[in-house]
mmCIF file of N, CA and C in Angstrom:
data_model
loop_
_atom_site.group_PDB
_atom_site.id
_atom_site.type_symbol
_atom_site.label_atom_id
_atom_site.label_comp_id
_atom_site.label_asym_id
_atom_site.label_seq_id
_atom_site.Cartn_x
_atom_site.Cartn_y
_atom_site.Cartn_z
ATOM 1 N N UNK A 1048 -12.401 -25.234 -0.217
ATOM 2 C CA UNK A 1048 -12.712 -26.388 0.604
ATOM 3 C C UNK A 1048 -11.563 -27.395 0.581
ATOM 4 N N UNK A 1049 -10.894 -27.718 -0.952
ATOM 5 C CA UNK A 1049 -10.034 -28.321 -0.419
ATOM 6 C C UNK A 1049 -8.404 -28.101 0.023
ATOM 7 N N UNK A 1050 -7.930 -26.461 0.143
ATOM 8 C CA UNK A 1050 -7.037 -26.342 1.040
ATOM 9 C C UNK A 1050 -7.511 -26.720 2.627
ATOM 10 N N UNK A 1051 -8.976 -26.456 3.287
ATOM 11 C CA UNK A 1051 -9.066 -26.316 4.436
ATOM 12 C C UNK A 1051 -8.849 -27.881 4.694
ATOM 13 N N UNK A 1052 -9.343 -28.779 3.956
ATOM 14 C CA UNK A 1052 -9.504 -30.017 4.223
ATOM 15 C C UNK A 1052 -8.152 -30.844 4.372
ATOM 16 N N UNK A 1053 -6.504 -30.269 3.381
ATOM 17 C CA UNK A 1053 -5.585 -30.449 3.042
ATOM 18 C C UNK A 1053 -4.941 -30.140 4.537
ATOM 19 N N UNK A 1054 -5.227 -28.737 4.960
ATOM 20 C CA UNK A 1054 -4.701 -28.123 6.470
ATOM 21 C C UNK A 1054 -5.101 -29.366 7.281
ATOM 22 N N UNK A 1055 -6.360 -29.792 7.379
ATOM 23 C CA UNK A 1055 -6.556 -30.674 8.234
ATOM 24 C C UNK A 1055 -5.984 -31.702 8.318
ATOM 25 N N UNK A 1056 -5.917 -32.181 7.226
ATOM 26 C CA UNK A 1056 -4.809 -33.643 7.090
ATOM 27 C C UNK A 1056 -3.982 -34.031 7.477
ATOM 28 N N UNK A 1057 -3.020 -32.099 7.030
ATOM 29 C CA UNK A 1057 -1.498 -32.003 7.632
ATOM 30 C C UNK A 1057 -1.659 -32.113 9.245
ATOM 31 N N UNK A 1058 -2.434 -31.308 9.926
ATOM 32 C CA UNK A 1058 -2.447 -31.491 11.250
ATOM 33 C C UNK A 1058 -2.606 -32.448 11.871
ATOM 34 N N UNK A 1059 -3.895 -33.456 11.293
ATOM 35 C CA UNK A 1059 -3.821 -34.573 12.113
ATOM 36 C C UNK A 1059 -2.862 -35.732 11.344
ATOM 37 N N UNK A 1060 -2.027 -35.458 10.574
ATOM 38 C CA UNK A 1060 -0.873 -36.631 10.498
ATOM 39 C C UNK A 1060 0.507 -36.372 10.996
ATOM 40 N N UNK A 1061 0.376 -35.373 11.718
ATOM 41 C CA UNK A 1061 1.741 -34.798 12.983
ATOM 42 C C UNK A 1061 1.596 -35.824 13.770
ATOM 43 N N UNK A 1062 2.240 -36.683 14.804
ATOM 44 C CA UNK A 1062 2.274 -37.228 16.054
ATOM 45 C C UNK A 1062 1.929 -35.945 17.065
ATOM 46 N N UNK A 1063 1.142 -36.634 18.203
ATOM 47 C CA UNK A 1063 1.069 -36.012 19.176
ATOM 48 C C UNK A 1063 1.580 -34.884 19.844
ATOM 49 N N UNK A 1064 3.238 -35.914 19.741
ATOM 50 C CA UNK A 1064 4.246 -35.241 20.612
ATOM 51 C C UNK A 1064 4.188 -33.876 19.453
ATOM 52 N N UNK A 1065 4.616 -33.986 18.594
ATOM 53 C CA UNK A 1065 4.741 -32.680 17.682
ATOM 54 C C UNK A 1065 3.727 -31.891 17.657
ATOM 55 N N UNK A 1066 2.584 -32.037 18.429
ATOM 56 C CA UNK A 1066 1.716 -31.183 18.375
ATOM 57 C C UNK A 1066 1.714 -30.276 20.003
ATOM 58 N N UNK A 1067 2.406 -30.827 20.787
ATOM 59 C CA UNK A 1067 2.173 -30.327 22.199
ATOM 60 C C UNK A 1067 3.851 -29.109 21.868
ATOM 61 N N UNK A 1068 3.264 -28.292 22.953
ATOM 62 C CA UNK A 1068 4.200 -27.610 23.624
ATOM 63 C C UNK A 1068 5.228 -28.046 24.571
ATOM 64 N N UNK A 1069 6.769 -27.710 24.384
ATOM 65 C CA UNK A 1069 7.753 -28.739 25.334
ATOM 66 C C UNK A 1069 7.041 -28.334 26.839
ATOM 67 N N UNK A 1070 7.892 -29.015 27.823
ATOM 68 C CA UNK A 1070 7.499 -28.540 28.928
ATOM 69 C C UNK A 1070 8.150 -27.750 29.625
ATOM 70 N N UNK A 1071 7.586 -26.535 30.208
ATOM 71 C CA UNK A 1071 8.229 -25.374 30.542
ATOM 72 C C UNK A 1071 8.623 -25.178 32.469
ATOM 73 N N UNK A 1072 8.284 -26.288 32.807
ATOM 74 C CA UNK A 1072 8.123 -26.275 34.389
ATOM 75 C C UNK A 1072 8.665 -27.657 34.670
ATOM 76 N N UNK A 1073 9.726 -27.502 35.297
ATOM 77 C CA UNK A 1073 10.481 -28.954 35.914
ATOM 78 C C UNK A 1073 10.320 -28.325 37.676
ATOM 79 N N UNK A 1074 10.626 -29.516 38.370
ATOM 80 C CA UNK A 1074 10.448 -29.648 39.688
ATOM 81 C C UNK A 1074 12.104 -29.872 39.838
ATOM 82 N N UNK A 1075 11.961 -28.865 41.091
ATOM 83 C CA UNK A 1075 13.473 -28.895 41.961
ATOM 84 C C UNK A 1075 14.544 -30.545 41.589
ATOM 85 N N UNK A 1076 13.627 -31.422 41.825
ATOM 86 C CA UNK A 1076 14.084 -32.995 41.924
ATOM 87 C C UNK A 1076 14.818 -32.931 40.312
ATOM 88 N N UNK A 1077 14.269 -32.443 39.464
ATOM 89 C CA UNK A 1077 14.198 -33.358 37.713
ATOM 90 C C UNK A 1077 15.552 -32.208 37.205
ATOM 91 N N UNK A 1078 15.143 -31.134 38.190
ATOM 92 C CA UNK A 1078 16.403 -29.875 37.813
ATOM 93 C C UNK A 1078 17.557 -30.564 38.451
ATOM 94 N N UNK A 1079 17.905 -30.955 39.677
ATOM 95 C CA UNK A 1079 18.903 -31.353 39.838
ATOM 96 C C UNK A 1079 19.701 -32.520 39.388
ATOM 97 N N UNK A 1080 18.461 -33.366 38.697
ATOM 98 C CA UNK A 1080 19.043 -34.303 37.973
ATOM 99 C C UNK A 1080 19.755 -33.918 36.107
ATOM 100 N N UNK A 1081 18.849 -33.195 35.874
ATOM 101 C CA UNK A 1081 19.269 -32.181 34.601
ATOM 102 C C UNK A 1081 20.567 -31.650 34.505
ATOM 103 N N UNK A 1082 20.835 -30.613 35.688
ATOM 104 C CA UNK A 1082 22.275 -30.037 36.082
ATOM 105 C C UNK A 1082 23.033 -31.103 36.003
ATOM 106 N N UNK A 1083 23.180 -32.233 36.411
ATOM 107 C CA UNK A 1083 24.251 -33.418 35.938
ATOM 108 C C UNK A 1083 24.658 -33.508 34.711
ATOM 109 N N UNK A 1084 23.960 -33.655 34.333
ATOM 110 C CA UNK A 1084 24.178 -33.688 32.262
ATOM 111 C C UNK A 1084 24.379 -32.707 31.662
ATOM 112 N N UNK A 1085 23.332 -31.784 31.553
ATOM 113 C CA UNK A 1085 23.336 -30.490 30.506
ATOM 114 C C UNK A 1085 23.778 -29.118 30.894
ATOM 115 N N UNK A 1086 24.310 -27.963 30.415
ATOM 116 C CA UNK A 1086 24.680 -27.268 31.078
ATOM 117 C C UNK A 1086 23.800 -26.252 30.240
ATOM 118 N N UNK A 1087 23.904 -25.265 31.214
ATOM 119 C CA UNK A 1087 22.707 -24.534 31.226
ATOM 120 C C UNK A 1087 22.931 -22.904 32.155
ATOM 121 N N UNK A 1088 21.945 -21.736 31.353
ATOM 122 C CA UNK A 1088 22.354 -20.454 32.405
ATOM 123 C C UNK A 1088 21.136 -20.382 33.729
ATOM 124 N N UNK A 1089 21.517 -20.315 34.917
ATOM 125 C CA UNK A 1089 20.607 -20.785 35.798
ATOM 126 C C UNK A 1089 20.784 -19.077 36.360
ATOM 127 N N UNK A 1090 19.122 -18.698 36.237
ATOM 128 C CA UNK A 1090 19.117 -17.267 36.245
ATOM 129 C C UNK A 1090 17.897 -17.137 37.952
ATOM 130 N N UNK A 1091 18.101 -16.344 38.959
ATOM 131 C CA UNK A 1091 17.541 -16.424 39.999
ATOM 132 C C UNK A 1091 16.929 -14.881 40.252
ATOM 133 N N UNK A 1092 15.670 -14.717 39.414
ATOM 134 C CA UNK A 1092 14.878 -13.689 39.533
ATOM 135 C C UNK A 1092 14.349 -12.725 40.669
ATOM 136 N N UNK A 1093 14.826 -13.166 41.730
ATOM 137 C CA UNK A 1093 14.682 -12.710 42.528
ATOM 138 C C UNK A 1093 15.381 -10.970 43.151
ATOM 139 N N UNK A 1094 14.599 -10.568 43.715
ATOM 140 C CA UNK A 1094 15.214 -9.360 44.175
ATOM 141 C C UNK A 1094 16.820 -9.173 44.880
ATOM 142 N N UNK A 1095 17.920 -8.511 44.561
ATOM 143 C CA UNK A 1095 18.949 -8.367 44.746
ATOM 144 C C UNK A 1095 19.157 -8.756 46.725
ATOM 145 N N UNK A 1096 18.240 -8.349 47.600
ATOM 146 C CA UNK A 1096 18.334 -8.544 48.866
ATOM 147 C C UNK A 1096 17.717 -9.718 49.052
ATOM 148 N N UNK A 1097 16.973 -10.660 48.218
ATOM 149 C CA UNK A 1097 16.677 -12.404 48.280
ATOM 150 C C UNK A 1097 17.971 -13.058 48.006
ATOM 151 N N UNK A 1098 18.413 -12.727 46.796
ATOM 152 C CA UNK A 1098 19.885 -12.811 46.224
ATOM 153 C C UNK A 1098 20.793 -13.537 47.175
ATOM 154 N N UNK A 1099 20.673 -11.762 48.160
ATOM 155 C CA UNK A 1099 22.191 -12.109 48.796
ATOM 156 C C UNK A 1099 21.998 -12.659 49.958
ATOM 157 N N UNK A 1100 20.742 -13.114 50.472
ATOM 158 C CA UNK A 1100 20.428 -13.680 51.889
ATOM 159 C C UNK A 1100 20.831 -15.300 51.177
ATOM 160 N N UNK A 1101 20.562 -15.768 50.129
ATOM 161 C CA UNK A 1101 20.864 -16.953 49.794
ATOM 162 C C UNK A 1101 20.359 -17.390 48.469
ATOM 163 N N UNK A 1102 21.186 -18.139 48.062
ATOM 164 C CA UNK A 1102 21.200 -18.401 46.163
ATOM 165 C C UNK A 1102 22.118 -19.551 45.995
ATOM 166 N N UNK A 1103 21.056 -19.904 44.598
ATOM 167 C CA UNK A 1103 21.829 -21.478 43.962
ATOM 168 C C UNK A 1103 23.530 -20.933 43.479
ATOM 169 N N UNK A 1104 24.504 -21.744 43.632
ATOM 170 C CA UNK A 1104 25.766 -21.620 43.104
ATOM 171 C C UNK A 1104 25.593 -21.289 41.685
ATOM 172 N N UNK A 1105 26.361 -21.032 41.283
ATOM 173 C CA UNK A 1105 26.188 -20.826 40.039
ATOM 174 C C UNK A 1105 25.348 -20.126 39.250
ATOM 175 N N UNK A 1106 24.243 -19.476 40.262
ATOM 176 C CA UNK A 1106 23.063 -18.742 39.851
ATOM 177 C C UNK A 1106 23.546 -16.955 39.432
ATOM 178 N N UNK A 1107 22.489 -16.557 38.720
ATOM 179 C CA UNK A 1107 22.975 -14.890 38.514
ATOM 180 C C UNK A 1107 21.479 -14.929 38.665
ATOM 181 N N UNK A 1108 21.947 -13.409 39.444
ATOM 182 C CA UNK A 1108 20.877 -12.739 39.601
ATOM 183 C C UNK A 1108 20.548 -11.239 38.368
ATOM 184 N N UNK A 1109 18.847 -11.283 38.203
ATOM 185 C CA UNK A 1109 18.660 -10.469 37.235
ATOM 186 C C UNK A 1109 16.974 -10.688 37.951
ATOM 187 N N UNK A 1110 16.651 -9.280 38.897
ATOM 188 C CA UNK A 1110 15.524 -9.078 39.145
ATOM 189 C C UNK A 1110 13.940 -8.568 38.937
ATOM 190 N N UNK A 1111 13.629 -9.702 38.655
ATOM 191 C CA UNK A 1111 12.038 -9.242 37.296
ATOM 192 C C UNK A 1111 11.572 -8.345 38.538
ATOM 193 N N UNK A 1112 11.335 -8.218 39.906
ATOM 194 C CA UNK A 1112 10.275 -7.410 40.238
ATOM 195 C C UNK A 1112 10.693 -5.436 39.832
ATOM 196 N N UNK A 1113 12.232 -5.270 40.124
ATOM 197 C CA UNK A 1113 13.049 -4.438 39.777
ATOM 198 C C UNK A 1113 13.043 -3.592 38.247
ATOM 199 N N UNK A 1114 12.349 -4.545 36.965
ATOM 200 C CA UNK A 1114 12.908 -3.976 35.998
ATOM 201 C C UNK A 1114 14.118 -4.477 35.252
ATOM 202 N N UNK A 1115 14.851 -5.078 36.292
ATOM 203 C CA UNK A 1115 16.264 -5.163 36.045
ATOM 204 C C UNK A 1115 16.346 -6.629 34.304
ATOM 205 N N UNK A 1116 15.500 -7.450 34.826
ATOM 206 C CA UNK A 1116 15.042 -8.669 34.153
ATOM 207 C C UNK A 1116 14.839 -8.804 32.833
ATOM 208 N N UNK A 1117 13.778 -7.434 32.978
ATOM 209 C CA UNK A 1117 13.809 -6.955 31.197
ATOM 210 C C UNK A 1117 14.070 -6.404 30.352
ATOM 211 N N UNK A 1118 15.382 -5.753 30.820
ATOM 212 C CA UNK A 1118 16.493 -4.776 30.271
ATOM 213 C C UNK A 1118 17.330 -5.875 29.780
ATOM 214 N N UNK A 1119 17.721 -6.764 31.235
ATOM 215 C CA UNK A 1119 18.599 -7.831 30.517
ATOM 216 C C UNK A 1119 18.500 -8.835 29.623
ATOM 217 N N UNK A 1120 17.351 -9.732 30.237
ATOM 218 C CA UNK A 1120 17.012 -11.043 28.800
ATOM 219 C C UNK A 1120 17.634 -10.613 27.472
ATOM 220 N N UNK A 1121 17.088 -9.563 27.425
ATOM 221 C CA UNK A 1121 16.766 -9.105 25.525
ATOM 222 C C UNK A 1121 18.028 -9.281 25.179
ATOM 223 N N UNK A 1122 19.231 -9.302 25.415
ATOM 224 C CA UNK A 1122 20.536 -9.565 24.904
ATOM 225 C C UNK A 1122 21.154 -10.747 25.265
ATOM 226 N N UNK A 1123 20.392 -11.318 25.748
ATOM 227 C CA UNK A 1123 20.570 -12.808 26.248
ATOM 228 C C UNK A 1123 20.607 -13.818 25.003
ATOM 229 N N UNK A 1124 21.200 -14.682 24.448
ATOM 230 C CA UNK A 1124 21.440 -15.723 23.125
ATOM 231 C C UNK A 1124 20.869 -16.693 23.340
ATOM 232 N N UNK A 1125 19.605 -16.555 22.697
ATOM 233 C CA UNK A 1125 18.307 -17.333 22.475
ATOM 234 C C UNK A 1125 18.363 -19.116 21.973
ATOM 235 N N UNK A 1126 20.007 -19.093 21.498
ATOM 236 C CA UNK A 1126 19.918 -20.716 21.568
ATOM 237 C C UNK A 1126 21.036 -21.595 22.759
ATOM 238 N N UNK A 1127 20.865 -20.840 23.830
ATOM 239 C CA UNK A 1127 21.472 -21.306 25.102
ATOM 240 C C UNK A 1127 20.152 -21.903 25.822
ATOM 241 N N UNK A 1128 20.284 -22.630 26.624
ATOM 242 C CA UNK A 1128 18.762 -22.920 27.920
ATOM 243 C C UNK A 1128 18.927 -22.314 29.355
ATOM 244 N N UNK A 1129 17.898 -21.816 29.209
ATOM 245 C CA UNK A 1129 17.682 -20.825 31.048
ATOM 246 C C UNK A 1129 17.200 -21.796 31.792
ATOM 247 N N UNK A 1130 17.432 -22.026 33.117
ATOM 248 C CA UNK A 1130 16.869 -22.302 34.545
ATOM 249 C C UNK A 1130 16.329 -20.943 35.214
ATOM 250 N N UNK A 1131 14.933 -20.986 35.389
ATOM 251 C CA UNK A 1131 14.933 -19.826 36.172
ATOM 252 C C UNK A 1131 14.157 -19.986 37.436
ATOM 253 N N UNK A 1132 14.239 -19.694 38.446
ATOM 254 C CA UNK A 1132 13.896 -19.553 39.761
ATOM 255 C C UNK A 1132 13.633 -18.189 40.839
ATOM 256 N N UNK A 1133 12.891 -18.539 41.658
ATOM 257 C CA UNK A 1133 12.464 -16.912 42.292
ATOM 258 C C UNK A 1133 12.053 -17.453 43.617
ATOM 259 N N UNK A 1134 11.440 -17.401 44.654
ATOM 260 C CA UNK A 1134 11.168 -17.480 46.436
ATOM 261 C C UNK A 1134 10.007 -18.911 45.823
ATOM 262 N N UNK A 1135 9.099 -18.678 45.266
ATOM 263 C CA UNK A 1135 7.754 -19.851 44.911
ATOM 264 C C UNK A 1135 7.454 -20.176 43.555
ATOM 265 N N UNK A 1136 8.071 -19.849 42.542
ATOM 266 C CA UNK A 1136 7.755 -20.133 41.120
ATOM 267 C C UNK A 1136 7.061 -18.976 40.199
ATOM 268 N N UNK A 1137 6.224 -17.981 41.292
ATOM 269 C CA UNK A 1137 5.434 -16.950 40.496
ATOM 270 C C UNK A 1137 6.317 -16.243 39.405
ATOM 271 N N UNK A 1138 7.017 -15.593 40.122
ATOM 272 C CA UNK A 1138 8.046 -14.359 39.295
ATOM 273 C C UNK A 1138 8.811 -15.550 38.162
ATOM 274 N N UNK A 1139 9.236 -16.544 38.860
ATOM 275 C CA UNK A 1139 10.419 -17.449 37.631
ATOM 276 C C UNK A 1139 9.046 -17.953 36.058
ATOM 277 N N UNK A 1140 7.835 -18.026 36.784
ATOM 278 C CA UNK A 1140 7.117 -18.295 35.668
ATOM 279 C C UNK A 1140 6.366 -16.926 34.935
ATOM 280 N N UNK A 1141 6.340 -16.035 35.374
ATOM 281 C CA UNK A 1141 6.241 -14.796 34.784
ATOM 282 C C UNK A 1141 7.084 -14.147 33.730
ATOM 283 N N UNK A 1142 8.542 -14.738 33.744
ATOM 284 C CA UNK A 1142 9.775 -13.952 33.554
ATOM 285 C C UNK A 1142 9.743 -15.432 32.263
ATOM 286 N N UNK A 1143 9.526 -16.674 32.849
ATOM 287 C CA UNK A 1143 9.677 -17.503 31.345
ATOM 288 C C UNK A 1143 8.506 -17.098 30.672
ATOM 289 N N UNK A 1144 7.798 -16.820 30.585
ATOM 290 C CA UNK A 1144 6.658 -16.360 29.741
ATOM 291 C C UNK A 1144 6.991 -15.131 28.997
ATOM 292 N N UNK A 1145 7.342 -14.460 29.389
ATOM 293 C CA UNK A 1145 8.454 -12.964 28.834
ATOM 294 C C UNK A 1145 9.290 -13.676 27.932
ATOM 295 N N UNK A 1146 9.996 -14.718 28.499
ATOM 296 C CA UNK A 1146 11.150 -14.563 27.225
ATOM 297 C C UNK A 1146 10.255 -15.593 26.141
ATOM 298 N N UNK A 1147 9.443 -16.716 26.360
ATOM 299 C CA UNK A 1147 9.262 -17.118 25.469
ATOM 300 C C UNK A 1147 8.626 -16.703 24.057
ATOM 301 N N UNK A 1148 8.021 -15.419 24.867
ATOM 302 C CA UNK A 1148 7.001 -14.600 23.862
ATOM 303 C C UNK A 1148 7.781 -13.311 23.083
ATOM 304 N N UNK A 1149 9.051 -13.570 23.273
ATOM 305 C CA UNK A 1149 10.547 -12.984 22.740
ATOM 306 C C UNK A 1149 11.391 -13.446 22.279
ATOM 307 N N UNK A 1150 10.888 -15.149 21.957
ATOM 308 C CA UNK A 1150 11.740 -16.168 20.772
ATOM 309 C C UNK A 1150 12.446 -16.996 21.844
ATOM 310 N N UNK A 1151 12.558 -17.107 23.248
ATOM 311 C CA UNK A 1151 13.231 -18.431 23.464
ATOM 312 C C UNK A 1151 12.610 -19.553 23.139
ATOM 313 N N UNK A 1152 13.410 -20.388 23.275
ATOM 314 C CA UNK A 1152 12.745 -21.660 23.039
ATOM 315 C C UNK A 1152 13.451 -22.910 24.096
ATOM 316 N N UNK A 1153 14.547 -22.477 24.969
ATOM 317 C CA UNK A 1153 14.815 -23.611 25.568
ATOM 318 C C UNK A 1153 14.657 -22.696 27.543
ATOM 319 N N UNK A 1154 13.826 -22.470 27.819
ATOM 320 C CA UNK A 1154 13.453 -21.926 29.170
ATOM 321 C C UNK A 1154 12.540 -23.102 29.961
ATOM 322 N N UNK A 1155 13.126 -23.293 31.214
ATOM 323 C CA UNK A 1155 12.653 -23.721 31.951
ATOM 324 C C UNK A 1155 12.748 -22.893 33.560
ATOM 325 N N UNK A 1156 11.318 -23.134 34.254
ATOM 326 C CA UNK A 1156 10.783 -22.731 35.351
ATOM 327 C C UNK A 1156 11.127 -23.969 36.440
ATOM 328 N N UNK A 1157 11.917 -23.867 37.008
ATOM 329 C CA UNK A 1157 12.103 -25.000 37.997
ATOM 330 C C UNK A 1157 12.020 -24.750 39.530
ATOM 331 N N UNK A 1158 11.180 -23.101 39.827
ATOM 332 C CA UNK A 1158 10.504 -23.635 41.064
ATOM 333 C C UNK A 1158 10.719 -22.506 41.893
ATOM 334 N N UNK A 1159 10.769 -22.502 43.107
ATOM 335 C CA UNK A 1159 11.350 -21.310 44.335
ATOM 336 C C UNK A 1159 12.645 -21.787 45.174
ATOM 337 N N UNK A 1160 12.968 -21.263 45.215
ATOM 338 C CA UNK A 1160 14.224 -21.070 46.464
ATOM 339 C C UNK A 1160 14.632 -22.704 47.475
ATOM 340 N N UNK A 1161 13.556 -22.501 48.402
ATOM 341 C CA UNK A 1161 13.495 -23.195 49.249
ATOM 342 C C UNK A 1161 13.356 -24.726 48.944
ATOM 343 N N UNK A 1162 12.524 -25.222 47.664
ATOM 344 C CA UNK A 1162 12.063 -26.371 47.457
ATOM 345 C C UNK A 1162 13.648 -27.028 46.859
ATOM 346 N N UNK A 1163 14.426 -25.583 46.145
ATOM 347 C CA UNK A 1163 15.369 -26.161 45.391
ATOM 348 C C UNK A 1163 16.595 -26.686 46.689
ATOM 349 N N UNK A 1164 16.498 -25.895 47.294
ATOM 350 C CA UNK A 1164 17.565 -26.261 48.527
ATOM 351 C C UNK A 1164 17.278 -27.452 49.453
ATOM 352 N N UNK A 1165 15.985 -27.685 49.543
ATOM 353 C CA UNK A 1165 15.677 -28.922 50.436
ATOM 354 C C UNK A 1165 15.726 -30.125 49.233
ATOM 355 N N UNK A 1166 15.962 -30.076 47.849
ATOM 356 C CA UNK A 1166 16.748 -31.048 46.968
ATOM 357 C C UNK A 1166 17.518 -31.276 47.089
ATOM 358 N N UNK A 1167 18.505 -30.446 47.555
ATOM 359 C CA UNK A 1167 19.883 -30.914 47.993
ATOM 360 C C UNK A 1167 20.994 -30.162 46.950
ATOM 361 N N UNK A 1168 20.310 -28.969 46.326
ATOM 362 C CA UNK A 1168 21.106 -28.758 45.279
ATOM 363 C C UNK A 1168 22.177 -27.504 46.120
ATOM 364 N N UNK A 1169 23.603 -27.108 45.844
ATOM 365 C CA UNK A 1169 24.473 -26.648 46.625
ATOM 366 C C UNK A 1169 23.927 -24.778 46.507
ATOM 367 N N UNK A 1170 24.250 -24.429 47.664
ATOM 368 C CA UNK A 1170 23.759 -22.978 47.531
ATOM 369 C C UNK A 1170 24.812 -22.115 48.740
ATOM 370 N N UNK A 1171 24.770 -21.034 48.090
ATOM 371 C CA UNK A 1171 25.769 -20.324 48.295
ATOM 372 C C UNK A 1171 24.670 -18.931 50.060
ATOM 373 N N UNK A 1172 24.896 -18.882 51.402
ATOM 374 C CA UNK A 1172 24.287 -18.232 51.855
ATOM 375 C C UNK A 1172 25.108 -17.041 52.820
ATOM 376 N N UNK A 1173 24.123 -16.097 53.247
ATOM 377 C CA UNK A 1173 24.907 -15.335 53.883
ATOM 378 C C UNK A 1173 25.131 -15.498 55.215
ATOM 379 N N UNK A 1174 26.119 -15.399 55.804
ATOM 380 C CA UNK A 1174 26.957 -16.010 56.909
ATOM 381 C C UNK A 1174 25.941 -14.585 58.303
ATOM 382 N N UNK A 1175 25.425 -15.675 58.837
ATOM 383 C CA UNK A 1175 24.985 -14.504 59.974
ATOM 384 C C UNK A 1175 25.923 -13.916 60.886
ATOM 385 N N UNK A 1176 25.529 -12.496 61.513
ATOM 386 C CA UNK A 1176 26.824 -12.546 62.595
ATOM 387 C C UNK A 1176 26.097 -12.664 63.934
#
């Protein structure tokens, strides 16, 4: 009884903040303000033919629907921070959930494609003919 009571103690004399989980989902807006300051691997989950129709600068592609995603992470250096992105957030929040449950700890989900480009953030597209 009195380890359980001791556990309890310890837990509730943590602060809050130390008790929550960081936050794993930033919005297009808070990412582009982020990219100013911190640098970071900005990974774009998307399928190789989303890729090349149009993508954030600086982005690499590594495609979770493909396979390709989870061959790669795993050799990926777990104390760097990911940006990851995909067409609507599904796949980029699928793929942070993968790595987190594989020891990352600095992953963030910041959204789909489109929301990130109507931020204003620079993107690289394919030239129609």
């Amino acid at each position: 009884m009195k380890r359980i009571m001791f556990a309890l103690a310890l837990f509730c004399a943590q602060p809050l903040w130390a008790q929550e989980k960081p936050k794993a989902a930033i919005t297009a807006t808070e990412y582009k303000e982020v990219s100013k300051k911190e640098k970071g691997v900005l990974v774009d989950v998307r399928t190789p033919e989303e890729f090349q129709a149009g993508h954030l600068k600086k982005a690499r592609n590594s495609d979770f629907r493909g396979g390709k995603f989870a061959q790669e992470f795993a050799g990926w250096d777990k104390d760097k921070t990911y940006y990851l992105y995909c067409a609507s957030g599904n796949r980029s929040g699928q793929a942070l959930k993968l790595m987190q449950e594989a020891g990352f700890t600095n992953v963030y989900n910041i959204g789909g494609y489109k929301d990130l480009k109507a931020a204003g953030l620079k993107t690289k597209e394919e030239k129609k003919k």
